[in-house]
Coordinates of C-alpha atoms in Angstrom, one line a residue:
Chain A
M1333 CA 10.2 -15.5 -30.3
S1334 CA 13.1 -14.7 -31.9
T1335 CA 14.8 -17.6 -34.0
V1336 CA 18.0 -15.8 -32.8
S1337 CA 20.4 -17.7 -30.1
P1338 CA 20.3 -16.0 -26.6
E1339 CA 24.0 -16.8 -26.3
T1340 CA 24.7 -14.5 -29.3
L1341 CA 22.2 -11.4 -28.4
E1342 CA 23.5 -8.6 -26.3
P1343 CA 22.7 -9.6 -22.7
A1344 CA 19.9 -8.0 -20.9
I1345 CA 21.2 -7.3 -17.8
R1346 CA 25.1 -7.3 -17.4
L1347 CA 26.8 -7.6 -14.0
R1348 CA 30.4 -6.8 -13.5
G1349 CA 32.0 -7.3 -10.2
V1350 CA 29.1 -6.1 -8.3
S1351 CA 29.8 -5.7 -4.3
V1352 CA 26.3 -5.5 -2.7
G1353 CA 25.5 -5.3 1.1
Y1354 CA 24.2 -2.9 3.4
G1355 CA 26.3 0.2 4.4
S1356 CA 29.4 -1.0 4.5
H1357 CA 28.5 -4.4 5.2
V1358 CA 29.7 -6.3 2.2
I1359 CA 26.8 -9.9 1.6
L1360 CA 28.3 -10.8 -2.2
K1361 CA 30.9 -9.4 -3.5
D1362 CA 32.7 -9.4 -7.0
L1363 CA 29.3 -10.8 -9.0
T1364 CA 29.8 -11.4 -12.8
L1365 CA 27.0 -12.2 -14.7
D1366 CA 25.3 -11.6 -18.0
I1367 CA 21.8 -12.2 -18.1
R1368 CA 20.5 -13.0 -21.7
Q1369 CA 17.7 -11.7 -23.3
G1370 CA 14.9 -14.2 -23.4
E1371 CA 15.9 -16.5 -21.0
I1372 CA 14.3 -17.2 -17.6
I1373 CA 16.7 -17.2 -15.1
F1374 CA 16.4 -18.1 -11.9
I1375 CA 18.7 -16.2 -8.9
G1376 CA 18.6 -18.6 -5.5
G1377 CA 20.6 -19.8 -2.5
G1378 CA 19.6 -20.4 1.1
S1379 CA 17.9 -17.8 3.4
G1380 CA 20.2 -14.8 4.3
A1381 CA 22.5 -15.4 1.0
G1382 CA 21.9 -12.2 -0.1
K1383 CA 18.6 -12.5 -2.6
T1384 CA 17.0 -9.8 -1.5
T1385 CA 19.9 -7.4 -1.4
L1386 CA 20.8 -8.6 -5.0
L1387 CA 17.4 -8.0 -6.4
S1388 CA 17.4 -4.2 -4.6
N1389 CA 20.3 -3.1 -6.9
L1390 CA 18.7 -4.7 -10.1
T1391 CA 15.7 -2.7 -9.6
T1392 CA 17.6 0.0 -8.4
L1393 CA 16.2 0.5 -5.4
N1394 CA 19.7 0.3 -3.4
R1395 CA 23.0 1.0 -5.4
P1396 CA 26.0 -1.8 -5.2
I1397 CA 28.7 -1.0 -3.2
A1398 CA 31.2 -1.5 -6.1
G1399 CA 31.1 -3.1 -9.6
E1400 CA 28.9 -1.8 -12.5
I1401 CA 25.3 -3.3 -13.5
W1402 CA 24.1 -2.1 -17.1
I1403 CA 20.8 -2.5 -17.8
G1404 CA 19.8 -1.0 -21.4
G1405 CA 23.2 0.5 -22.4
I1406 CA 23.1 2.3 -19.1
D1407 CA 25.2 1.7 -15.8
V1408 CA 22.7 1.6 -12.9
A1409 CA 25.4 1.5 -10.4
S1410 CA 26.6 5.2 -11.4
A1411 CA 23.8 6.7 -13.2
A1412 CA 22.2 10.0 -12.1
E1413 CA 18.4 9.9 -11.0
D1414 CA 17.6 11.4 -14.4
A1415 CA 19.2 8.5 -16.2
L1416 CA 17.7 5.7 -14.3
Q1417 CA 14.1 6.8 -14.7
S1418 CA 14.2 5.5 -18.6
V1419 CA 16.1 2.9 -17.0
R1420 CA 13.0 1.6 -14.8
R1421 CA 10.5 2.0 -17.8
Q1422 CA 12.7 -1.3 -19.1
F1423 CA 11.6 -3.8 -16.5
G1424 CA 8.4 -4.9 -14.4
V1425 CA 8.9 -5.7 -10.9
M1426 CA 6.1 -8.1 -9.1
Y1427 CA 7.1 -8.1 -5.3
Q1428 CA 6.7 -11.0 -2.8
L1429 CA 3.2 -10.4 -1.7
G1430 CA 1.9 -8.6 -5.0
A1431 CA 2.2 -5.1 -3.6
L1432 CA -0.9 -4.1 -5.7
F1433 CA -2.4 -0.6 -4.5
N1434 CA -5.1 -1.8 -2.0
S1435 CA -7.3 1.2 -2.6
M1436 CA -7.9 0.6 -6.5
T1437 CA -9.3 -1.7 -8.9
V1438 CA -7.6 -4.9 -10.0
L1439 CA -8.1 -3.0 -13.8
E1440 CA -6.7 0.4 -12.1
N1441 CA -3.5 -1.1 -10.7
V1442 CA -2.9 -2.3 -14.2
M1443 CA -3.4 0.9 -16.1
L1444 CA -1.4 3.3 -13.4
P1445 CA 2.1 2.9 -15.1
M1446 CA 0.5 3.4 -18.6
E1447 CA -1.5 6.7 -17.0
E1448 CA 1.9 7.7 -15.0
F1449 CA 4.6 7.2 -18.7
T1450 CA 2.2 7.5 -21.6
N1451 CA -0.1 10.0 -23.1
L1452 CA -2.5 7.1 -24.2
P1453 CA -6.2 8.0 -23.8
R1454 CA -8.0 6.6 -21.4
E1455 CA -10.0 4.5 -23.3
A1456 CA -6.9 2.7 -25.4
R1457 CA -5.4 2.3 -21.7
E1458 CA -8.1 0.3 -20.6
E1459 CA -8.4 -1.3 -23.6
V1460 CA -4.3 -3.0 -23.2
A1461 CA -4.9 -2.9 -19.2
R1462 CA -7.6 -5.7 -20.1
A1463 CA -5.8 -7.4 -22.7
K1464 CA -2.8 -7.4 -20.3
L1465 CA -5.6 -9.1 -17.5
G1466 CA -6.1 -11.5 -20.2
L1467 CA -2.9 -12.8 -20.4
V1468 CA -2.6 -13.6 -17.2
D1469 CA -6.3 -15.2 -17.0
L1470 CA -7.5 -12.5 -15.0
A1471 CA -9.8 -10.5 -17.3
S1472 CA -13.0 -11.2 -15.1
A1473 CA -11.6 -10.3 -11.9
A1474 CA -11.0 -6.3 -13.6
A1475 CA -13.2 -4.7 -11.3
K1476 CA -12.4 -6.4 -7.9
M1477 CA -10.5 -4.9 -5.3
P1478 CA -7.0 -6.5 -4.5
S1479 CA -8.4 -7.7 -0.9
E1480 CA -11.1 -10.0 -3.0
L1481 CA -8.1 -11.9 -4.5
S1482 CA -6.7 -14.9 -3.4
G1483 CA -2.8 -14.9 -2.9
G1484 CA -2.4 -16.5 -6.4
M1485 CA -4.6 -14.4 -8.1
Q1486 CA -3.0 -11.2 -6.6
K1487 CA 0.4 -12.6 -7.9
R1488 CA -0.9 -13.1 -11.3
A1489 CA -2.3 -9.2 -11.1
A1490 CA 0.7 -8.2 -10.1
I1491 CA 2.9 -9.6 -13.2
A1492 CA -0.3 -7.8 -15.3
R1493 CA 1.1 -4.5 -13.8
A1494 CA 4.7 -5.4 -14.3
L1495 CA 3.9 -5.9 -17.8
A1496 CA 1.9 -2.9 -18.1
L1497 CA 4.2 -1.0 -20.1
D1498 CA 5.8 -4.0 -22.1
A1499 CA 9.5 -3.8 -20.1
P1500 CA 11.8 -6.5 -22.0
I1501 CA 12.5 -7.4 -18.4
I1502 CA 10.4 -8.8 -15.4
F1503 CA 12.0 -9.0 -11.8
L1504 CA 9.8 -11.7 -9.8
D1505 CA 10.7 -11.9 -5.9
E1506 CA 10.0 -15.0 -4.9
P1507 CA 6.7 -16.0 -6.5
S1508 CA 5.8 -19.3 -5.1
A1509 CA 5.8 -17.8 -1.9
G1510 CA 2.9 -18.6 0.1
L1511 CA 1.2 -20.6 -3.2
D1512 CA -0.1 -24.2 -2.8
P1513 CA 2.0 -26.1 -5.4
M1514 CA -0.7 -26.2 -7.5
T1515 CA -0.9 -22.5 -7.8
S1516 CA 2.2 -22.2 -7.3
A1517 CA 2.9 -24.6 -11.2
D1518 CA 0.2 -22.5 -12.6
L1519 CA 2.1 -19.5 -12.1
D1520 CA 5.1 -21.3 -13.3
S1521 CA 3.4 -22.2 -16.3
L1522 CA 2.5 -19.0 -16.9
I1523 CA 5.7 -17.2 -16.7
Q1524 CA 6.7 -20.0 -18.9
T1525 CA 3.9 -19.3 -21.8
L1526 CA 4.6 -15.2 -21.2
N1527 CA 8.4 -15.3 -22.2
E1528 CA 7.6 -17.9 -24.9
T1529 CA 4.7 -15.9 -26.7
L1530 CA 6.4 -11.8 -25.5
G1531 CA 9.8 -13.1 -25.4
V1532 CA 10.1 -11.1 -22.2
T1533 CA 13.1 -11.9 -19.6
F1534 CA 12.3 -12.9 -16.5
V1535 CA 14.6 -12.7 -13.2
I1536 CA 13.1 -15.0 -10.6
I1537 CA 14.6 -14.6 -7.2
S1538 CA 13.3 -18.2 -5.4
H1539 CA 14.9 -21.2 -4.4
E1540 CA 11.7 -23.2 -5.1
L1541 CA 13.2 -26.2 -7.1
A1542 CA 9.7 -27.5 -8.4
S1543 CA 9.7 -23.9 -10.0
I1544 CA 13.1 -24.2 -10.9
F1545 CA 13.5 -27.4 -12.7
A1546 CA 10.1 -26.8 -14.4
I1547 CA 11.0 -23.5 -16.1
A1548 CA 14.6 -22.1 -15.5
H1549 CA 16.5 -22.1 -18.9
R1550 CA 19.3 -21.5 -16.2
F1551 CA 20.2 -21.1 -12.5
A1552 CA 22.3 -18.9 -10.3
M1553 CA 23.4 -20.2 -7.3
I1554 CA 24.2 -17.4 -4.7
D1555 CA 25.8 -17.2 -0.9
G1556 CA 26.8 -14.9 1.5
K1557 CA 29.4 -16.8 3.1
R1558 CA 31.0 -17.7 0.2
G1559 CA 30.7 -14.0 -0.9
G1560 CA 29.2 -14.0 -4.3
L1561 CA 28.0 -16.3 -7.5
V1562 CA 28.6 -20.1 -6.6
E1563 CA 28.0 -21.4 -10.1
V1564 CA 25.3 -21.0 -12.4
G1565 CA 24.4 -23.0 -15.3
D1566 CA 21.5 -25.4 -16.6
P1567 CA 20.2 -26.3 -12.9
R1568 CA 19.5 -30.2 -14.4
V1569 CA 22.9 -30.3 -15.1
M1570 CA 24.0 -28.4 -12.2
R1571 CA 22.1 -30.8 -10.3
D1572 CA 23.5 -34.4 -11.4
S1573 CA 26.9 -33.0 -12.1
S1574 CA 28.5 -30.4 -10.6
S1575 CA 31.9 -30.2 -8.8
D1576 CA 30.6 -27.9 -5.8
P1577 CA 28.9 -29.9 -2.7
L1578 CA 26.7 -27.0 -1.7
V1579 CA 25.8 -26.9 -5.1
R1580 CA 24.8 -30.5 -5.2
K1581 CA 23.1 -30.7 -1.7
F1582 CA 20.7 -27.5 -2.3
L1583 CA 19.5 -29.0 -6.1
N1584 CA 19.2 -32.7 -4.6
R1585 CA 17.0 -31.9 -1.9
Q1586 CA 14.1 -34.5 -1.0
G1587 CA 10.5 -34.4 -2.3
V1588 CA 11.1 -32.1 -5.1
A1589 CA 9.0 -33.0 -7.9
I1590 CA 10.8 -32.6 -11.1
H1591 CA 9.4 -31.8 -14.3
S1592 CA 10.6 -32.2 -17.9
A1593 CA 13.1 -30.2 -18.6
P1594 CA 12.3 -27.3 -21.3
A1595 CA 14.0 -26.5 -24.3
P1596 CA 15.2 -22.8 -24.1
H1597 CA 13.5 -21.0 -27.4
Chain B
M293 CA 2.1 -0.4 -48.5
T294 CA 5.4 -2.1 -48.1
E295 CA 6.0 -3.6 -44.8
T296 CA 8.4 -0.8 -42.5
A297 CA 9.4 -0.8 -38.4
T298 CA 6.9 2.2 -38.3
A299 CA 3.6 0.7 -37.8
Q300 CA 0.5 1.5 -40.3
I301 CA -3.0 1.1 -39.8
S302 CA -5.5 1.0 -42.9
I303 CA -8.8 1.2 -42.5
T304 CA -11.2 1.2 -45.6
D305 CA -14.4 0.7 -46.7
E306 CA -14.6 -2.5 -49.0
A307 CA -18.3 -3.9 -50.6
G308 CA -19.7 -3.3 -47.1
V309 CA -16.9 -4.5 -45.1
L310 CA -15.0 -2.7 -43.1
C311 CA -11.3 -4.1 -43.7
V312 CA -8.5 -3.0 -41.0
R313 CA -5.1 -3.7 -42.2
P314 CA -2.1 -3.0 -39.0
M315 CA 1.2 -3.3 -41.1
G316 CA 4.7 -3.3 -39.5
R317 CA 5.2 -3.4 -35.4
I318 CA 1.7 -3.0 -33.4
D319 CA 3.3 -1.8 -30.1
A320 CA 2.9 1.4 -27.7
A321 CA 4.5 3.3 -30.3
A322 CA 1.8 2.4 -32.9
L323 CA -1.7 2.1 -30.6
T324 CA -0.1 6.2 -29.3
S325 CA -0.1 7.3 -33.0
H326 CA -3.7 5.2 -34.3
W327 CA -5.8 4.7 -31.7
D328 CA -7.8 7.6 -32.0
A329 CA -8.3 7.9 -35.5
S330 CA -9.3 3.9 -35.6
A331 CA -11.3 4.1 -32.9
A332 CA -13.3 6.7 -34.5
R333 CA -13.4 5.0 -37.9
V334 CA -14.6 2.0 -36.1
R335 CA -17.0 3.2 -34.2
T336 CA -18.8 5.8 -36.9
S337 CA -18.5 3.3 -39.9
A338 CA -22.0 1.5 -40.6
T339 CA -21.0 -1.8 -42.0
Q340 CA -22.3 -4.8 -40.4
S341 CA -18.9 -6.8 -41.2
M342 CA -15.2 -6.2 -40.0
S343 CA -12.2 -7.7 -41.0
V344 CA -8.7 -7.5 -39.5
D345 CA -6.5 -9.0 -41.8
L346 CA -2.9 -9.5 -39.6
S347 CA -0.8 -10.8 -42.5
G348 CA 1.3 -7.8 -42.7
V349 CA 2.3 -7.3 -38.4
T350 CA 5.6 -8.1 -38.0
Q351 CA 5.3 -7.8 -33.6
L352 CA 2.7 -7.7 -31.9
D353 CA 3.4 -6.5 -27.9
G354 CA 1.1 -6.2 -25.2
A355 CA -0.1 -2.7 -26.0
G356 CA -0.5 -3.9 -29.7
L357 CA -2.8 -6.8 -28.7
G358 CA -4.9 -3.8 -26.4
L359 CA -5.1 -2.0 -30.1
I360 CA -6.4 -5.4 -32.0
L361 CA -8.6 -6.1 -29.1
G362 CA -10.3 -2.4 -28.2
L363 CA -10.9 -1.8 -32.4
E364 CA -12.2 -5.9 -32.1
Y365 CA -14.7 -4.9 -29.4
L366 CA -15.6 -1.2 -30.8
A367 CA -16.9 -3.2 -33.4
T368 CA -18.8 -6.2 -31.8
A369 CA -20.3 -3.4 -29.8
R370 CA -22.6 -1.6 -32.6
G371 CA -23.6 -5.1 -33.8
C372 CA -20.7 -5.8 -36.5
V373 CA -19.7 -9.2 -37.1
V374 CA -15.6 -9.4 -36.4
R375 CA -13.6 -11.9 -38.7
R376 CA -9.5 -12.1 -38.7
Q377 CA -7.5 -13.0 -41.5
G378 CA -3.9 -13.6 -41.8
V379 CA -2.8 -14.5 -38.3
T380 CA 0.3 -15.9 -37.5
E381 CA 0.5 -18.5 -35.0
A382 CA 2.1 -17.3 -32.8
H383 CA -0.1 -14.5 -32.7
A384 CA -3.4 -16.3 -33.0
R385 CA -1.7 -17.8 -29.0
L386 CA -1.4 -14.3 -28.1
L387 CA -4.8 -12.8 -29.2
E388 CA -6.5 -16.5 -27.7
M389 CA -4.8 -15.5 -24.6
A390 CA -5.3 -11.8 -24.3
S391 CA -9.1 -12.1 -25.0
R392 CA -9.6 -15.2 -22.3
G393 CA -12.8 -13.9 -20.0
Q394 CA -12.8 -10.7 -21.0
D395 CA -16.7 -8.8 -19.8
R396 CA -16.6 -5.6 -19.7
T397 CA -20.1 -5.2 -17.7
L398 CA -18.0 -6.0 -14.5
R399 CA -17.5 -2.5 -13.6
A400 CA -17.9 -1.0 -10.3
V401 CA -21.8 0.0 -9.6
N402 CA -22.3 3.4 -8.3
Q403 CA -24.6 3.7 -5.3
G404 CA -27.9 5.6 -5.5
F405 CA -28.0 8.5 -3.2
L406 CA -30.8 7.0 -0.4
E407 CA -28.6 3.6 -0.8
H408 CA -25.7 5.8 0.5
I409 CA -27.7 7.5 3.1
G410 CA -28.8 3.9 4.2
D411 CA -25.5 2.9 4.2
A412 CA -23.9 5.4 6.3
T413 CA -27.0 5.1 9.1
M414 CA -26.8 1.5 9.2
S415 CA -22.8 2.0 9.5
I416 CA -23.3 4.6 12.4
V417 CA -25.9 2.6 14.3
A418 CA -23.1 -0.6 13.9
Y419 CA -20.7 2.0 15.3
V420 CA -22.5 2.9 18.4
K421 CA -23.1 -0.8 19.1
E422 CA -19.7 -1.7 18.7
L423 CA -19.0 0.9 20.7
V424 CA -21.1 -0.5 23.3
R425 CA -20.2 -4.0 23.1
F426 CA -16.5 -2.5 22.9
R427 CA -16.6 -0.6 26.2
G428 CA -18.6 -3.8 27.9
E429 CA -15.5 -6.0 27.0
L430 CA -13.3 -3.3 28.8
M431 CA -15.5 -2.5 32.0
L432 CA -15.5 -6.7 32.7
A433 CA -11.3 -6.5 32.3
L434 CA -10.9 -3.4 34.1
L435 CA -13.1 -5.0 37.0
A436 CA -10.7 -8.2 36.2
A437 CA -7.2 -6.1 36.4
I438 CA -9.2 -4.5 40.1
R439 CA -9.9 -7.5 41.7
N440 CA -6.4 -8.9 40.7
P441 CA -4.1 -6.2 40.0
R442 CA -1.8 -8.8 38.5
Q443 CA -3.9 -9.0 35.2
L444 CA -2.9 -5.5 34.3
R445 CA 0.8 -5.1 32.2
W446 CA 2.3 -2.6 34.7
G447 CA 5.2 -2.2 32.3
D448 CA 3.5 -1.6 29.1
T449 CA 0.6 0.5 31.5
M450 CA 4.4 3.1 32.7
R451 CA 5.5 2.9 29.0
E452 CA 2.1 4.4 27.6
M453 CA 1.7 7.1 30.8
A454 CA 5.4 8.5 29.7
V455 CA 4.4 8.5 26.0
V456 CA 0.7 10.1 26.9
G457 CA 1.6 11.9 29.6
A458 CA 5.3 13.3 30.0
H459 CA 6.0 13.1 26.4
A460 CA 3.3 15.7 25.7
V461 CA 4.1 18.4 28.6
P462 CA 5.8 20.6 26.5
V463 CA 2.9 21.2 24.2
V464 CA 0.1 21.0 26.4
A465 CA 2.5 24.0 28.7
L466 CA 2.6 26.3 25.2
L467 CA -0.8 25.6 24.8
G468 CA -2.2 26.6 28.2
F469 CA 0.2 29.5 28.5
L470 CA -1.3 30.6 24.9
I471 CA -4.7 30.1 25.2
G472 CA -4.7 31.8 28.9
G473 CA -2.7 34.7 27.7
I474 CA -5.5 34.9 24.1
I475 CA -8.1 35.4 26.8
A476 CA -6.8 37.9 29.2
F477 CA -6.1 39.8 25.9
Q478 CA -9.6 39.4 24.1
T479 CA -11.7 40.3 27.2
M480 CA -8.9 43.3 28.5
A481 CA -10.9 45.5 26.1
P482 CA -14.3 45.2 26.6
F483 CA -13.8 44.9 30.6
A484 CA -11.8 48.1 30.4
K485 CA -14.7 50.1 29.7
Y486 CA -16.7 49.4 32.5
G487 CA -13.4 49.3 34.8
A488 CA -13.3 45.9 35.6
Q489 CA -9.8 45.1 34.3
L490 CA -9.1 43.3 37.2
Q491 CA -12.1 40.8 36.3
V492 CA -10.5 39.3 33.5
A493 CA -8.6 37.1 36.2
D494 CA -12.0 35.8 36.4
V495 CA -12.7 34.6 33.3
V496 CA -9.1 33.9 32.9
G497 CA -9.6 31.5 36.2
V498 CA -13.1 30.1 35.2
S499 CA -12.6 29.5 32.0
I500 CA -9.1 27.2 31.8
L501 CA -10.4 25.2 35.0
R502 CA -13.5 24.7 33.8
E503 CA -13.9 24.2 30.4
L504 CA -10.5 25.2 28.1
G505 CA -7.6 23.2 30.4
P506 CA -9.2 20.2 30.0
L507 CA -10.7 20.6 26.5
I508 CA -7.5 21.8 25.4
T509 CA -5.5 18.9 26.7
A510 CA -8.2 16.5 26.0
I511 CA -8.1 17.4 21.8
L512 CA -4.0 17.3 22.3
V513 CA -4.1 14.0 23.9
A514 CA -6.6 12.6 21.0
G515 CA -4.5 13.8 18.5
R516 CA -1.0 12.4 19.7
S517 CA -2.3 9.5 21.7
G518 CA -5.2 8.7 20.1
A519 CA -4.1 8.3 16.6
A520 CA -1.1 6.1 17.9
F521 CA -3.4 3.9 19.9
A522 CA -5.3 3.5 16.3
A523 CA -2.2 3.3 13.8
T524 CA -0.3 0.9 16.2
I525 CA -2.9 -1.5 17.0
G526 CA -4.6 -1.2 13.6
T527 CA -0.5 -2.1 11.9
M528 CA -1.1 -4.8 14.6
K529 CA -4.2 -6.4 13.0
V530 CA -3.2 -6.4 9.4
G531 CA 0.4 -7.9 10.5
Q532 CA -2.0 -10.5 12.2
E533 CA -0.1 -9.4 15.6
V534 CA -3.2 -9.3 17.2
D535 CA -4.6 -12.8 15.7
A536 CA -1.5 -14.7 16.9
L537 CA -2.2 -12.8 20.7
R538 CA -6.0 -14.6 20.6
T539 CA -4.5 -17.9 19.5
F540 CA -2.3 -17.8 21.9
G541 CA -5.1 -17.3 24.3
I542 CA -4.0 -13.7 25.8
A543 CA -6.9 -11.7 25.2
P544 CA -6.6 -8.3 22.9
M545 CA -8.2 -6.0 25.4
R546 CA -5.6 -7.4 28.2
F547 CA -2.9 -7.1 26.2
L548 CA -3.5 -4.0 24.5
V549 CA -6.4 -1.9 25.2
L550 CA -6.0 -2.1 29.2
P551 CA -3.1 -0.6 29.4
R552 CA -3.4 2.3 27.5
F553 CA -7.2 2.6 29.2
V554 CA -5.3 2.7 32.7
A555 CA -2.4 5.4 30.7
C556 CA -4.9 7.5 29.0
V557 CA -7.1 8.1 32.0
C558 CA -4.6 9.0 34.4
M559 CA -2.5 11.2 33.1
T560 CA -5.0 13.6 31.0
P561 CA -6.2 15.0 33.7
L562 CA -2.3 15.3 35.2
L563 CA -2.4 16.7 31.9
A564 CA -4.9 19.1 32.7
V565 CA -3.8 20.5 35.7
F566 CA -0.6 21.3 33.8
A567 CA -2.5 22.9 31.3
D568 CA -4.7 25.1 33.9
L569 CA -1.8 25.9 35.8
M570 CA 0.4 27.2 32.6
G571 CA -3.1 28.9 31.4
I572 CA -3.4 31.2 34.9
A573 CA 0.1 31.9 34.3
G574 CA 0.0 32.8 30.5
G575 CA -3.1 35.2 31.9
S576 CA -0.8 36.7 34.5
V577 CA 1.8 38.3 31.9
I578 CA -1.4 40.3 30.4
M579 CA -2.6 41.7 33.6
M580 CA 1.3 42.0 34.9
S581 CA 1.4 44.4 30.9
E582 CA -1.5 46.1 32.5
G583 CA 0.4 47.5 35.6
F584 CA -1.5 44.6 38.0
S585 CA 0.8 43.2 40.1
F586 CA 1.2 39.0 40.2
R587 CA -0.5 39.0 43.5
Q588 CA -3.6 41.3 42.8
Y589 CA -3.8 38.7 40.0
L590 CA -3.7 35.3 42.2
N591 CA -6.0 36.6 45.0
E592 CA -8.7 37.5 42.1
V593 CA -8.6 34.1 40.7
Q594 CA -8.9 32.5 44.6
V595 CA -12.0 34.4 44.8
A596 CA -13.5 33.5 41.2
V597 CA -12.5 29.7 41.0
D598 CA -13.4 27.6 44.5
A599 CA -11.7 23.6 44.7
S600 CA -14.9 22.2 42.6
S601 CA -14.2 24.2 39.5
F602 CA -10.6 22.7 39.9
L603 CA -12.4 19.2 40.4
Q604 CA -15.0 19.8 37.9
G605 CA -11.7 20.0 35.6
L606 CA -10.4 17.1 36.5
V607 CA -13.8 15.0 36.4
K608 CA -13.9 15.9 32.7
A609 CA -10.5 15.4 31.7
G610 CA -10.6 11.9 33.3
V611 CA -13.9 10.8 31.5
F612 CA -11.9 12.8 28.0
G613 CA -9.1 10.4 28.6
A614 CA -11.5 7.6 28.7
L615 CA -13.2 8.3 25.3
I616 CA -10.2 8.9 23.7
A617 CA -8.1 5.2 24.6
V618 CA -11.8 3.5 23.9
I619 CA -12.1 5.4 20.9
G620 CA -8.5 5.3 19.3
C621 CA -8.1 1.4 20.7
Q622 CA -11.7 0.1 19.4
R623 CA -10.4 2.0 16.0
G624 CA -7.5 0.1 15.7
L625 CA -9.1 -3.1 16.7
A626 CA -11.8 -2.5 13.7
T627 CA -9.1 -2.3 11.4
A628 CA -9.9 -4.9 8.3
K629 CA -6.4 -6.3 7.5
E630 CA -7.6 -7.3 4.1
D631 CA -7.5 -3.3 3.1
G632 CA -4.2 -3.3 4.5
A633 CA -2.5 0.8 5.0
R634 CA -5.5 2.3 3.3
A635 CA -7.9 0.9 6.2
V636 CA -5.3 1.6 8.7
G637 CA -5.0 5.2 7.7
D638 CA -9.0 5.8 7.8
Q639 CA -9.0 4.1 11.3
T640 CA -6.1 6.6 12.1
T641 CA -8.0 9.7 10.8
K642 CA -11.5 7.9 12.4
A643 CA -10.5 8.1 15.5
V644 CA -9.2 11.7 15.5
V645 CA -12.2 12.8 14.8
S646 CA -14.5 10.8 16.4
S647 CA -13.0 11.8 19.6
I648 CA -13.0 15.1 18.8
V649 CA -16.5 15.0 18.6
M650 CA -17.7 12.7 21.5
I651 CA -15.6 15.2 23.6
V652 CA -17.1 18.2 22.8
I653 CA -20.6 16.3 23.3
A654 CA -19.6 14.8 26.4
D655 CA -18.4 18.1 27.9
A656 CA -21.7 19.5 27.2
I657 CA -23.6 16.9 28.8
M658 CA -21.1 17.3 31.9
G659 CA -21.7 21.0 31.5
V660 CA -25.1 20.8 32.4
F661 CA -25.3 18.0 35.1
F662 CA -22.6 20.2 36.8
Y663 CA -24.9 22.9 36.3
T664 CA -27.9 21.4 37.3
I665 CA -26.3 20.2 40.6
G666 CA -25.5 23.2 40.9
I667 CA -21.3 22.7 41.1

């Protein structure tokens, strides 16, 4: 809810000359990008473009082959494991299938990060977890097991868990995958509301055009064949006037419902 | 109190109204510092009305929401009327979102002792029924494969035979050798009291061939292969591979269970033969260390055991192999795909435990049966 323009703030994540891949096989190279505080940015591209590989590097599961990734003043590409632990408190992640722990209730799933990383008494942890579930409109499912939830509800519960420690950055991996258009639109609306009310930065890995045009402040297109970042900017402007034929083709696919553009706050 | 970055929470009793005034940045740090004292104050207050004044709050995050809503809940739980004031539009929106659909009665219900026993009994009955149905279905598939051998997937069967049988040879050999040696070693001293050291060979021969060879082999196969069957098929079930087979019109019984069943029934007796030989060899080491020759030891073993003892062991091993395959595969197919990785682990554990229990029960029944018919 900051009134300061996102462009003038220190970036939430800063990528400088980043190359990612597996082993010595480079998929994306020389990626330079600033992810601004409080923005919703989509990172997309075709299948095999390197989206998931990039996400695993941003979330510190893997280290880039080259370059720097700065999160919270620490370069996660070269940081020691101890430093990475503190960086991991700076973000939450929602995985494609939710990745909720099946042996715990939804409430216990949301309480788990607080149990591990805070000294809050159980009663307080439970109150916070209930509030987080309320934010994603899932308070009534607190006592349910993840297997009792629909796909959309599991993803909302996973967002509540990602929000558990009030991390300023949330990564979402293909949030629309496996959801019907209505549920997907509801999820987009939730992401937008959380961004507006809590000022959380959302980094979303997705190629879902309906979501991109509905809620993205910016869209970064990556392509493995071209070796890295193709273009970044307002997706509506890119769709209508990008000089890159690949970007225009990608953003002009037929049959996509295009909603009104959100105003970056 | 002036507005500072550090949170303050003042709770005062003003004319019968408990006034709660959080100030500053209400976040996880505020929650950690102030929860215990604030919650105790709200819980023990006798006032019937509580006012929450948020006009001094500069920032409110998810943890702060938990603090405000938690204190409000504690007050309402003791019948107190709660009013908010000084709420900005942004905070009102957050509080409204976070308090949606809260229902604290929705907690997991703990089962009573009798209900627990009832549930456990019903699940055992259901399991036995399922096992009978499963064996019936397997027998039909087996009969179909005997009538038309092309029904059996020979490639898969050979691979399973290698895994169940050949790959288990080193560990079966080691255990058989050690068990034979241990039996000879432990019985040597008592037999020596009666000058009957040579009869230790009889004990080793009978116990290894009739009982311990097949039993040790079966327990090993249950631990190695029974667990692997349950885990592999369970993972396939969770990954919807079993559903995919069914929609192709391929029966999981023929595709997944039959090759494992045939491999297990064929290879367990062969492994038992190996365990028998190694057990006899293990016994011979102890006997020779006591001054007997290998020839003497072997002659005594041949006197004590006959072909029927050996065949009895083989029949037992074949039955154990069938039990391990049936239980392992059935447990795998019973995995609930909704429960994911945990269900695979549960079913694998159950497969091993059930197999070992069933092996021992079957061993006792067959022992009595062979004795009754005079073998």
